[in-house]
mmCIF file of C-alpha atoms and ligand atoms in Angstrom:
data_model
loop_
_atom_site.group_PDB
_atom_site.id
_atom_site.type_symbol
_atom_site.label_atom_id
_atom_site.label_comp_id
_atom_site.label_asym_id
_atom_site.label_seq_id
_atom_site.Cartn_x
_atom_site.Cartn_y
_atom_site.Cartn_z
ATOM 1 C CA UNK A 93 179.507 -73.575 238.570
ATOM 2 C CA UNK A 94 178.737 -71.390 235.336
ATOM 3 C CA UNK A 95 181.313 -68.954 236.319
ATOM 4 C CA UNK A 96 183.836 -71.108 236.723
ATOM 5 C CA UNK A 97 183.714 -70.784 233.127
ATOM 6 C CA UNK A 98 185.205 -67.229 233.162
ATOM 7 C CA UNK A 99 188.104 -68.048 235.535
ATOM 8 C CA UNK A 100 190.408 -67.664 232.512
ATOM 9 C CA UNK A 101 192.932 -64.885 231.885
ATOM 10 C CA UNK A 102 191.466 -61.574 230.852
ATOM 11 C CA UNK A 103 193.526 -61.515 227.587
ATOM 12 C CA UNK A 104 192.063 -64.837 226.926
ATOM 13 C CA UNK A 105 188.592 -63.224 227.166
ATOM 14 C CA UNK A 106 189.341 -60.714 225.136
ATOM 15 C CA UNK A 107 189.940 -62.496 222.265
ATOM 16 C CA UNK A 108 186.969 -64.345 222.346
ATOM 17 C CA UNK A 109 184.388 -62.253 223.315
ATOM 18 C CA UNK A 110 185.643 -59.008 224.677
ATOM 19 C CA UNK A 111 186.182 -58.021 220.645
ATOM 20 C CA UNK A 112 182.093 -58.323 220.725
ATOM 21 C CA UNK A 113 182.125 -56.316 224.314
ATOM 22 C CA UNK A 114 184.098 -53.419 222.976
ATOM 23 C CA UNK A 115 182.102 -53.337 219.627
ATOM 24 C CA UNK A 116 178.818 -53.535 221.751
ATOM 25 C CA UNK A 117 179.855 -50.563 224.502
ATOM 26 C CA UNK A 118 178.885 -47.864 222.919
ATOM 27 C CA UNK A 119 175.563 -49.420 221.722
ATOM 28 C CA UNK A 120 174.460 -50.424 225.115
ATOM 29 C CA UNK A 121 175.705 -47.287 226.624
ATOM 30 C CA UNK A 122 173.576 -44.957 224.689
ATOM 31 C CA UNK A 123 170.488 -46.779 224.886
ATOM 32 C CA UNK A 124 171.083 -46.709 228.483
ATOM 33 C CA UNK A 125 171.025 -43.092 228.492
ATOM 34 C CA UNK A 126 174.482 -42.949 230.408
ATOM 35 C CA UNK A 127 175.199 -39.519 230.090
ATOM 36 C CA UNK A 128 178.373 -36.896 231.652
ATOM 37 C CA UNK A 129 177.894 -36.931 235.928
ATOM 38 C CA UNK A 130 175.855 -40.030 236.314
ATOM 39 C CA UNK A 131 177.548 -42.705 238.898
ATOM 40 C CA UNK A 132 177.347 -46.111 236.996
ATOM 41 C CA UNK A 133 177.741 -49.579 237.706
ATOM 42 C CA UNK A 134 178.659 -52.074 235.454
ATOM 43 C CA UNK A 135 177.428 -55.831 237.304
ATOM 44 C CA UNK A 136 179.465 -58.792 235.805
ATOM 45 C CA UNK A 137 181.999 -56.027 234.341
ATOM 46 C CA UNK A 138 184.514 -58.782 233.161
ATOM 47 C CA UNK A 139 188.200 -57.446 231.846
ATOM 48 C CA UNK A 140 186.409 -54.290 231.379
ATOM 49 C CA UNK A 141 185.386 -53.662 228.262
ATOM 50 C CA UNK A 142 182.301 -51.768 229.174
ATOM 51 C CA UNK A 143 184.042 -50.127 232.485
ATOM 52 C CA UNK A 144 185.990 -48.683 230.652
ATOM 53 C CA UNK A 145 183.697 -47.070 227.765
ATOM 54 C CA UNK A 146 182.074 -45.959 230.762
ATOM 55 C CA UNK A 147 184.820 -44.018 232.189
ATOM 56 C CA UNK A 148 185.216 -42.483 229.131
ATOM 57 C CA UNK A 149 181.733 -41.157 229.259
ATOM 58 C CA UNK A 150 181.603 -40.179 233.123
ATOM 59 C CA UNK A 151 184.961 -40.183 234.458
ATOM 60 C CA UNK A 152 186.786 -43.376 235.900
ATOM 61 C CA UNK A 153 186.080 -41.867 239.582
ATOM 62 C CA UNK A 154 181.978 -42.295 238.800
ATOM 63 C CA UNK A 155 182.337 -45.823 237.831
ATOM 64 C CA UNK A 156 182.113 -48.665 240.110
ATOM 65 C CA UNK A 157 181.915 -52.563 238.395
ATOM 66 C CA UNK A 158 181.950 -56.116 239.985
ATOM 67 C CA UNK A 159 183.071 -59.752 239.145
ATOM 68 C CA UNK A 160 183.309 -62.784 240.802
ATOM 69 C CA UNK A 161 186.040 -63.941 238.679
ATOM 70 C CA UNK A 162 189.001 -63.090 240.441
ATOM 71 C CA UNK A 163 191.187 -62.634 237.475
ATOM 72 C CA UNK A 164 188.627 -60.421 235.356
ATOM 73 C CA UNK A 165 188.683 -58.054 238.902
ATOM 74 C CA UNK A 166 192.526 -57.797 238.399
ATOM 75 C CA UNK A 167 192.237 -57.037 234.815
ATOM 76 C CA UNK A 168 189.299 -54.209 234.864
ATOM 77 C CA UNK A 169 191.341 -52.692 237.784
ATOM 78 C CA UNK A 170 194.322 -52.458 235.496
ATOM 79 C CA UNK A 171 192.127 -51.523 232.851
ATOM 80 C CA UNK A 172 190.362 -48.612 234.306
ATOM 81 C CA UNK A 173 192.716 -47.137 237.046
ATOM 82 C CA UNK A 174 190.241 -45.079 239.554
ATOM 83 C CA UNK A 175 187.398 -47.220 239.476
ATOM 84 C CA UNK A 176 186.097 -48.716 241.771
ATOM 85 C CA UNK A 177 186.181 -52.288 241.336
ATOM 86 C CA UNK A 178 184.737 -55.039 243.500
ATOM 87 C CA UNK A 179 184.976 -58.932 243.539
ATOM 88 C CA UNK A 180 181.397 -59.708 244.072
ATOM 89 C CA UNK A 181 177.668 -61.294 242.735
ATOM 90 C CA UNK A 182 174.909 -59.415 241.493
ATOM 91 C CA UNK A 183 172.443 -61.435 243.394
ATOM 92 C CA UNK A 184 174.429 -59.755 246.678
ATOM 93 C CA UNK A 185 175.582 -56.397 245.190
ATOM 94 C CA UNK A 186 178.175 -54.803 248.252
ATOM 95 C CA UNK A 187 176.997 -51.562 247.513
ATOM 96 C CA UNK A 188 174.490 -49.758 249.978
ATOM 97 C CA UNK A 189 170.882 -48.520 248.801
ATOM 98 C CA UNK A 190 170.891 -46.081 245.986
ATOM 99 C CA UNK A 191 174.855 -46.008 245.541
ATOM 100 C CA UNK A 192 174.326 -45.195 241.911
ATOM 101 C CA UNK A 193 172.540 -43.079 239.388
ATOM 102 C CA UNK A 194 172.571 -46.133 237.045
ATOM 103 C CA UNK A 195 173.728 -49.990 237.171
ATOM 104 C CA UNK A 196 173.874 -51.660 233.960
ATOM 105 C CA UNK A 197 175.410 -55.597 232.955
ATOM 106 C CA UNK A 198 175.813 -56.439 229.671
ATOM 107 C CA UNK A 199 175.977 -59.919 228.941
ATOM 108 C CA UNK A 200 175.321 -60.993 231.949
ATOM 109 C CA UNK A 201 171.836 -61.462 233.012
ATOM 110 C CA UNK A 202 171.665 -65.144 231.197
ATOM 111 C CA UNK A 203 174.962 -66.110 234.050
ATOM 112 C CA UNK A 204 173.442 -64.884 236.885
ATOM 113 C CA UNK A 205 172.561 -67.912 239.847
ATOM 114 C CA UNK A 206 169.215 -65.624 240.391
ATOM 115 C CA UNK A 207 168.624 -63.450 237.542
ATOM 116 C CA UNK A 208 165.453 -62.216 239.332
ATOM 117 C CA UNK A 209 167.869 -61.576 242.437
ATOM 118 C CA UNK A 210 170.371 -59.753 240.352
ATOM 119 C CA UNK A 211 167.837 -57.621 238.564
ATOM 120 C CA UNK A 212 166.424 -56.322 242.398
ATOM 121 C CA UNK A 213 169.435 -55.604 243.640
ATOM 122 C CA UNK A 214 170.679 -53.627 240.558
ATOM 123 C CA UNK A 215 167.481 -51.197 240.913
ATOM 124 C CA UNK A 216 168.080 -51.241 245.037
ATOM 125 C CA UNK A 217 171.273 -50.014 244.217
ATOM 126 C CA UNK A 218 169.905 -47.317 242.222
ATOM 127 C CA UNK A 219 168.465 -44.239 243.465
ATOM 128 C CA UNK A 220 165.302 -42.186 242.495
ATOM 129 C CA UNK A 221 164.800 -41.031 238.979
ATOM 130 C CA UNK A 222 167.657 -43.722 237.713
ATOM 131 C CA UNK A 223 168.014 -46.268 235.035
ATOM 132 C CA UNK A 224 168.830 -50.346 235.204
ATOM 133 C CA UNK A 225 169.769 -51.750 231.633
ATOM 134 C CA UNK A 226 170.346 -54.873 230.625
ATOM 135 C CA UNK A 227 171.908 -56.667 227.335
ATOM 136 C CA UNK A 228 172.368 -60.736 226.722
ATOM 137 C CA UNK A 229 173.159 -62.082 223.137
ATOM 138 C CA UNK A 230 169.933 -63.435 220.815
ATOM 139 C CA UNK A 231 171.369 -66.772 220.932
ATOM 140 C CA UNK A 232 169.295 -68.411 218.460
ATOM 141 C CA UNK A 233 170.633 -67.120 215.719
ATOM 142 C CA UNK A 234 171.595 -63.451 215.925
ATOM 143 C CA UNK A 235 174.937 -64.406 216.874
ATOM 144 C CA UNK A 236 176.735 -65.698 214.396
ATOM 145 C CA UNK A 237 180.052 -66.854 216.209
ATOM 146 C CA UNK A 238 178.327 -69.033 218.838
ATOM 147 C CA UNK A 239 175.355 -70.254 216.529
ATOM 148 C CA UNK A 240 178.530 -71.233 213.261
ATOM 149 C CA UNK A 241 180.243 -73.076 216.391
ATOM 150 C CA UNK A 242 176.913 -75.111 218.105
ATOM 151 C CA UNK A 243 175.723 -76.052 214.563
ATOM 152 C CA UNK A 244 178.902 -77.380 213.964
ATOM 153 C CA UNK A 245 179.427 -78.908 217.015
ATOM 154 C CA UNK A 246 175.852 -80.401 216.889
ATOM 155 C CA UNK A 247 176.725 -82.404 213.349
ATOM 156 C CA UNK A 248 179.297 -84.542 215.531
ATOM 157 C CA UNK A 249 176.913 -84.225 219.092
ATOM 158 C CA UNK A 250 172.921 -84.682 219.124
ATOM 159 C CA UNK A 251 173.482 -83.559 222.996
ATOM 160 C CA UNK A 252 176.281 -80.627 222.540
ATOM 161 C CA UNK A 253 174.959 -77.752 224.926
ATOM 162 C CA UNK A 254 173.871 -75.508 222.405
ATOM 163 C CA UNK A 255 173.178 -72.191 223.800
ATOM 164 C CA UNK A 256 170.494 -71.066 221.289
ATOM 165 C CA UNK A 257 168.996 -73.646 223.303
ATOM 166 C CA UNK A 258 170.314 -73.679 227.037
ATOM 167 C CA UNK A 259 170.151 -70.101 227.395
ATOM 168 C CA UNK A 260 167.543 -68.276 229.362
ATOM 169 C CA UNK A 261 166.937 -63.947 228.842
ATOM 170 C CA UNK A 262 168.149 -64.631 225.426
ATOM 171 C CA UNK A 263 165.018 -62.126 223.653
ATOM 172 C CA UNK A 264 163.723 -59.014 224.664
ATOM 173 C CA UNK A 265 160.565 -59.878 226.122
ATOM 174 C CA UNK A 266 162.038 -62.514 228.450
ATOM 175 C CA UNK A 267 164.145 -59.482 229.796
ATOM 176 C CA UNK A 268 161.315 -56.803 229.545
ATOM 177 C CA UNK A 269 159.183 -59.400 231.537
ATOM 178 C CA UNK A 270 162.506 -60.107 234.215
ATOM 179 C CA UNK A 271 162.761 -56.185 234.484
ATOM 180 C CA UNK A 272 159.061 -55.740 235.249
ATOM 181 C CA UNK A 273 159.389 -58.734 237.545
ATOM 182 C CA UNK A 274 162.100 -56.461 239.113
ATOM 183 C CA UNK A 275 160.114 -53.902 239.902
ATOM 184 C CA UNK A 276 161.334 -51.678 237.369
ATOM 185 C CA UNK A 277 159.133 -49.312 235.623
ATOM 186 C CA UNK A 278 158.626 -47.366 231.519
ATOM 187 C CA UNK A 279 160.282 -50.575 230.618
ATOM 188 C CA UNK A 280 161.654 -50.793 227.299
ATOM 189 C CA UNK A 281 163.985 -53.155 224.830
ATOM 190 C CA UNK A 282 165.707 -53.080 221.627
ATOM 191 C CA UNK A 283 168.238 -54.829 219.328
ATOM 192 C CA UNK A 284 171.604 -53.756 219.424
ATOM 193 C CA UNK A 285 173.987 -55.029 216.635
ATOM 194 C CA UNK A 286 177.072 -55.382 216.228
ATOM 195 C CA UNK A 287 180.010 -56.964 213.915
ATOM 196 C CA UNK A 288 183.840 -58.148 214.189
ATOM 197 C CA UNK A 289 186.513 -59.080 211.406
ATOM 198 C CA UNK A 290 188.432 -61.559 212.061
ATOM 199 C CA UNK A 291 191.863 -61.901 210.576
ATOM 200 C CA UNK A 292 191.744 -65.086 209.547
ATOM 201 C CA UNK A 293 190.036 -68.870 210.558
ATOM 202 C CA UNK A 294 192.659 -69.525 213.172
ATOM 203 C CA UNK A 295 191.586 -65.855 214.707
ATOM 204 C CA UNK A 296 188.419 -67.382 215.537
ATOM 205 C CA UNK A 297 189.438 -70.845 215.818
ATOM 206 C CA UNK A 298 191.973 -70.062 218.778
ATOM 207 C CA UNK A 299 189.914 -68.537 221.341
ATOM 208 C CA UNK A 300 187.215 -71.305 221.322
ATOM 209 C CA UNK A 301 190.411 -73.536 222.603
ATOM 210 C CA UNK A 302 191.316 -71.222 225.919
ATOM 211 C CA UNK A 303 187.737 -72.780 227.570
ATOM 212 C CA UNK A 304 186.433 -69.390 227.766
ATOM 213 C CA UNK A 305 181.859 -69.565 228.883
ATOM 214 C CA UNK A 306 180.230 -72.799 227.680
ATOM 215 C CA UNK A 307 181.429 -72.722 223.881
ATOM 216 C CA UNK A 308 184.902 -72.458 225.168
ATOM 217 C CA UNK A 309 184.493 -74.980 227.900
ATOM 218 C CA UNK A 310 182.576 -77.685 225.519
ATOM 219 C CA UNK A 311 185.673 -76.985 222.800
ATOM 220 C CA UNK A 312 188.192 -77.725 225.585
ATOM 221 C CA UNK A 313 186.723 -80.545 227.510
ATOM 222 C CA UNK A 314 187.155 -82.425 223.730
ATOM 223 C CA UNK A 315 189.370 -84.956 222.948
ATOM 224 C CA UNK A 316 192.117 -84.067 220.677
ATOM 225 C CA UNK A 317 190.914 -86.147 217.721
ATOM 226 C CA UNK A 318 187.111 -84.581 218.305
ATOM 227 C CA UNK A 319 188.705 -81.032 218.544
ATOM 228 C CA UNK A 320 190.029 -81.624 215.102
ATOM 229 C CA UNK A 321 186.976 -82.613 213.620
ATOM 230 C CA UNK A 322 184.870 -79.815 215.031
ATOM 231 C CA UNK A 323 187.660 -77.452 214.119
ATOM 232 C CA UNK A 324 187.601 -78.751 210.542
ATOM 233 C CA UNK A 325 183.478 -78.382 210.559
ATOM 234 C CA UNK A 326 183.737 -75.128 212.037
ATOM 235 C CA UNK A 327 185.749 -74.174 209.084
ATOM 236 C CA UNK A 328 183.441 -75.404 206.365
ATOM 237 C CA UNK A 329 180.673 -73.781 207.759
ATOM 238 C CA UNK A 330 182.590 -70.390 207.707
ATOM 239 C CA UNK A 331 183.343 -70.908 204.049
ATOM 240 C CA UNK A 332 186.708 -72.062 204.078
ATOM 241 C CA UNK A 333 188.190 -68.603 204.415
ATOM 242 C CA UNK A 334 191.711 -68.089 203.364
ATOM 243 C CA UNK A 335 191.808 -64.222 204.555
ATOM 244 C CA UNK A 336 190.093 -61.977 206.744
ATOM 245 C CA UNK A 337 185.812 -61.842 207.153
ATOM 246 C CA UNK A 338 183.567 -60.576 209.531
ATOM 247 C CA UNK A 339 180.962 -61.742 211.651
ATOM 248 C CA UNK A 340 177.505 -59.792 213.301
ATOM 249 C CA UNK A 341 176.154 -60.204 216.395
ATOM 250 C CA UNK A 342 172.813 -58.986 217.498
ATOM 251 C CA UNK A 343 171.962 -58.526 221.464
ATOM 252 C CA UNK A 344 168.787 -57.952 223.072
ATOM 253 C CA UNK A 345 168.807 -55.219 225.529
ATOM 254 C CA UNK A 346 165.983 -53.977 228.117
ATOM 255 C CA UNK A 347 166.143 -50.102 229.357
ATOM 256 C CA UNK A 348 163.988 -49.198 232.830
ATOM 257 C CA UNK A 349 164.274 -46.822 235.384
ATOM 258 C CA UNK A 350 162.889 -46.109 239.542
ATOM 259 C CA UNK A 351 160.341 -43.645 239.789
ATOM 260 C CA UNK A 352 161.320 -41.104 242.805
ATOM 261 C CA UNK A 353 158.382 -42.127 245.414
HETATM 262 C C1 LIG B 461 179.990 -62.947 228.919
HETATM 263 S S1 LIG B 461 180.821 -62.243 230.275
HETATM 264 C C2 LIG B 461 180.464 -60.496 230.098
HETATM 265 C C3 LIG B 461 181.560 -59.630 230.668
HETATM 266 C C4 LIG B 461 181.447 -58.142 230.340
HETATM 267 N N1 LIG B 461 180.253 -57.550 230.895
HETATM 268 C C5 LIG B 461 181.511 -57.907 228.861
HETATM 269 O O1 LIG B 461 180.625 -57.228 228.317
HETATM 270 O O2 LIG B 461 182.459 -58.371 228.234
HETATM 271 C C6 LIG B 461 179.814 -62.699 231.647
HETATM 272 C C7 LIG B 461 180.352 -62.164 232.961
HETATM 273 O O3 LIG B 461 179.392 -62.413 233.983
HETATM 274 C C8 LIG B 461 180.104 -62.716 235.157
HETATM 275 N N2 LIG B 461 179.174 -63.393 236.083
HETATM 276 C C9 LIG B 461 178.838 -64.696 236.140
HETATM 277 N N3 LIG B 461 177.966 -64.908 237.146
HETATM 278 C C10 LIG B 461 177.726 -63.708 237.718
HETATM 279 C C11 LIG B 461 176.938 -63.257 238.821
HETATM 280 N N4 LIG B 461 176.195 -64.100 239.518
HETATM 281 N N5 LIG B 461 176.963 -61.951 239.134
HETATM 282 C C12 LIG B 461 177.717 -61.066 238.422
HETATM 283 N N6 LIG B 461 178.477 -61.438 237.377
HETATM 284 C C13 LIG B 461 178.497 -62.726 237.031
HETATM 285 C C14 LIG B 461 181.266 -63.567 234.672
HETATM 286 O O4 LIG B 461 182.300 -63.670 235.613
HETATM 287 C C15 LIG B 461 181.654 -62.811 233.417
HETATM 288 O O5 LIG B 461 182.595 -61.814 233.686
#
């Protein structure tokens, strides 16, 4: 049911959160050690905003990535011609043993059915001497757009599904304990931040209204009238901006590899 949530246009995505995903690419992708030659795969790849960092780094040819959103498959394909892109789950990865030098998901863990599932498969897809990495938002409040938008959303709804609070893998030692759950081993986390500027209130506003992952759905589920009002919140608690301003974002991420046997 939670990915219904991203069967939205991947345009719409971008604008919401693949600004964060390209800002965040790099980040992740160096403390995952992805270096020149290694085959990656990016689980829960989306429209692409890591795939195609990655390609950068490896070569499109090296990179496979997988969705179950139909229309995120359609867009990373476009997005990163060469790939190879599947239309799948991370708890059932259709790759066969040790496809991979690396498998990485960023932003994902916390949407997986089985997180526990999806972490095992991403290391049985891995071969000897590789490296699984992980990265999910600190939803508390490290990231700014989704914690402005819940408190806001929480002064007109005690029960609004605030996920600072919903939200499991959401600090590093929840992932560093999933990884070593996993069967992973030198397991190791860090904060990766990150920021966006927005051009204006109606930059940010906008996206939250395209029912993009739970903030977007909540938004759009509301009634006109309650739209407005949260809208209007949303924009006090920014400051009332008039112009352009910019807002961080820090992710947790967890780093650990297969030792050859
Ligand atoms: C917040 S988006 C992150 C997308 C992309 N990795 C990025 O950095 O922009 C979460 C993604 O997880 C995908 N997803 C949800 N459940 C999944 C599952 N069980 N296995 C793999 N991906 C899943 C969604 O379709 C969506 O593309």
């Amino acid at each position: 049911m939670r990915e219904m949530t991203f069967v939205v246009a991947g345009d719409a995505y971008d604008r919401f959160m693949g600004r964060y995903s390209r800002e965040l690419a790099p980040a992740f992708i160096e403390f995952a050690r992805i270096e020149p030659g290694v085959r990656v795969l990016d689980v829960g790849c989306g429209p692409g905003a890591l795939s195609e960092r990655l390609a950068g780094v490896v070569g499109a040819e090296q990179v496979g990535a997988v969705d179950p959103s139909e229309p995120f498959v359609a867009a990373c394909r476009e997005r990163v011609p060469g790939a190879d892109v599947r239309r799948g789950d991370a708890e059932e990865l259709p790759w066969q043993d040790d496809a991979f030098d690396a498998a990485v998901a960023q932003l994902v863990v916390n949407f997986m059915r089985d997180a526990l599932a999806g972490a095992s498969e991403m290391r049985r897809v891995v071969g000897p001497g590789g490296v699984v990495a992980a990265c999910t938002w600190d939803y508390g409040d490290g990231m700014e757009m989704l914690r402005l938008f819940w408190d806001a959303a929480r002064t007109l709804d005690d029960a609004a599904p605030d996920e600072g609070r919903t939200m499991r893998y959401r600090s590093t030692e929840e992932l560093g304990e999933l990884w070593r759950e996993a069967g992973l081993n030198d397991v190791d986390t860090d904060h990766l931040t990150v920021q966006t500027t927005y051009s204006g209130f109606d930059d940010l506003w906008e996206p939250f209204t395209f029912g993009v992952g739970p903030a977007g759905s909540y938004c759009a589920a509301l009634e006109p009238d309650r739209r407005q009002q949260l809208r209007d919140r949303l924009f006090e608690s920014v400051g009332a901006p008039t112009g352009p301003f910019t807002l961080g974002a820090r992710a947790c991420a967890v780093r650990g590899t297969i030792r050859a046997a």
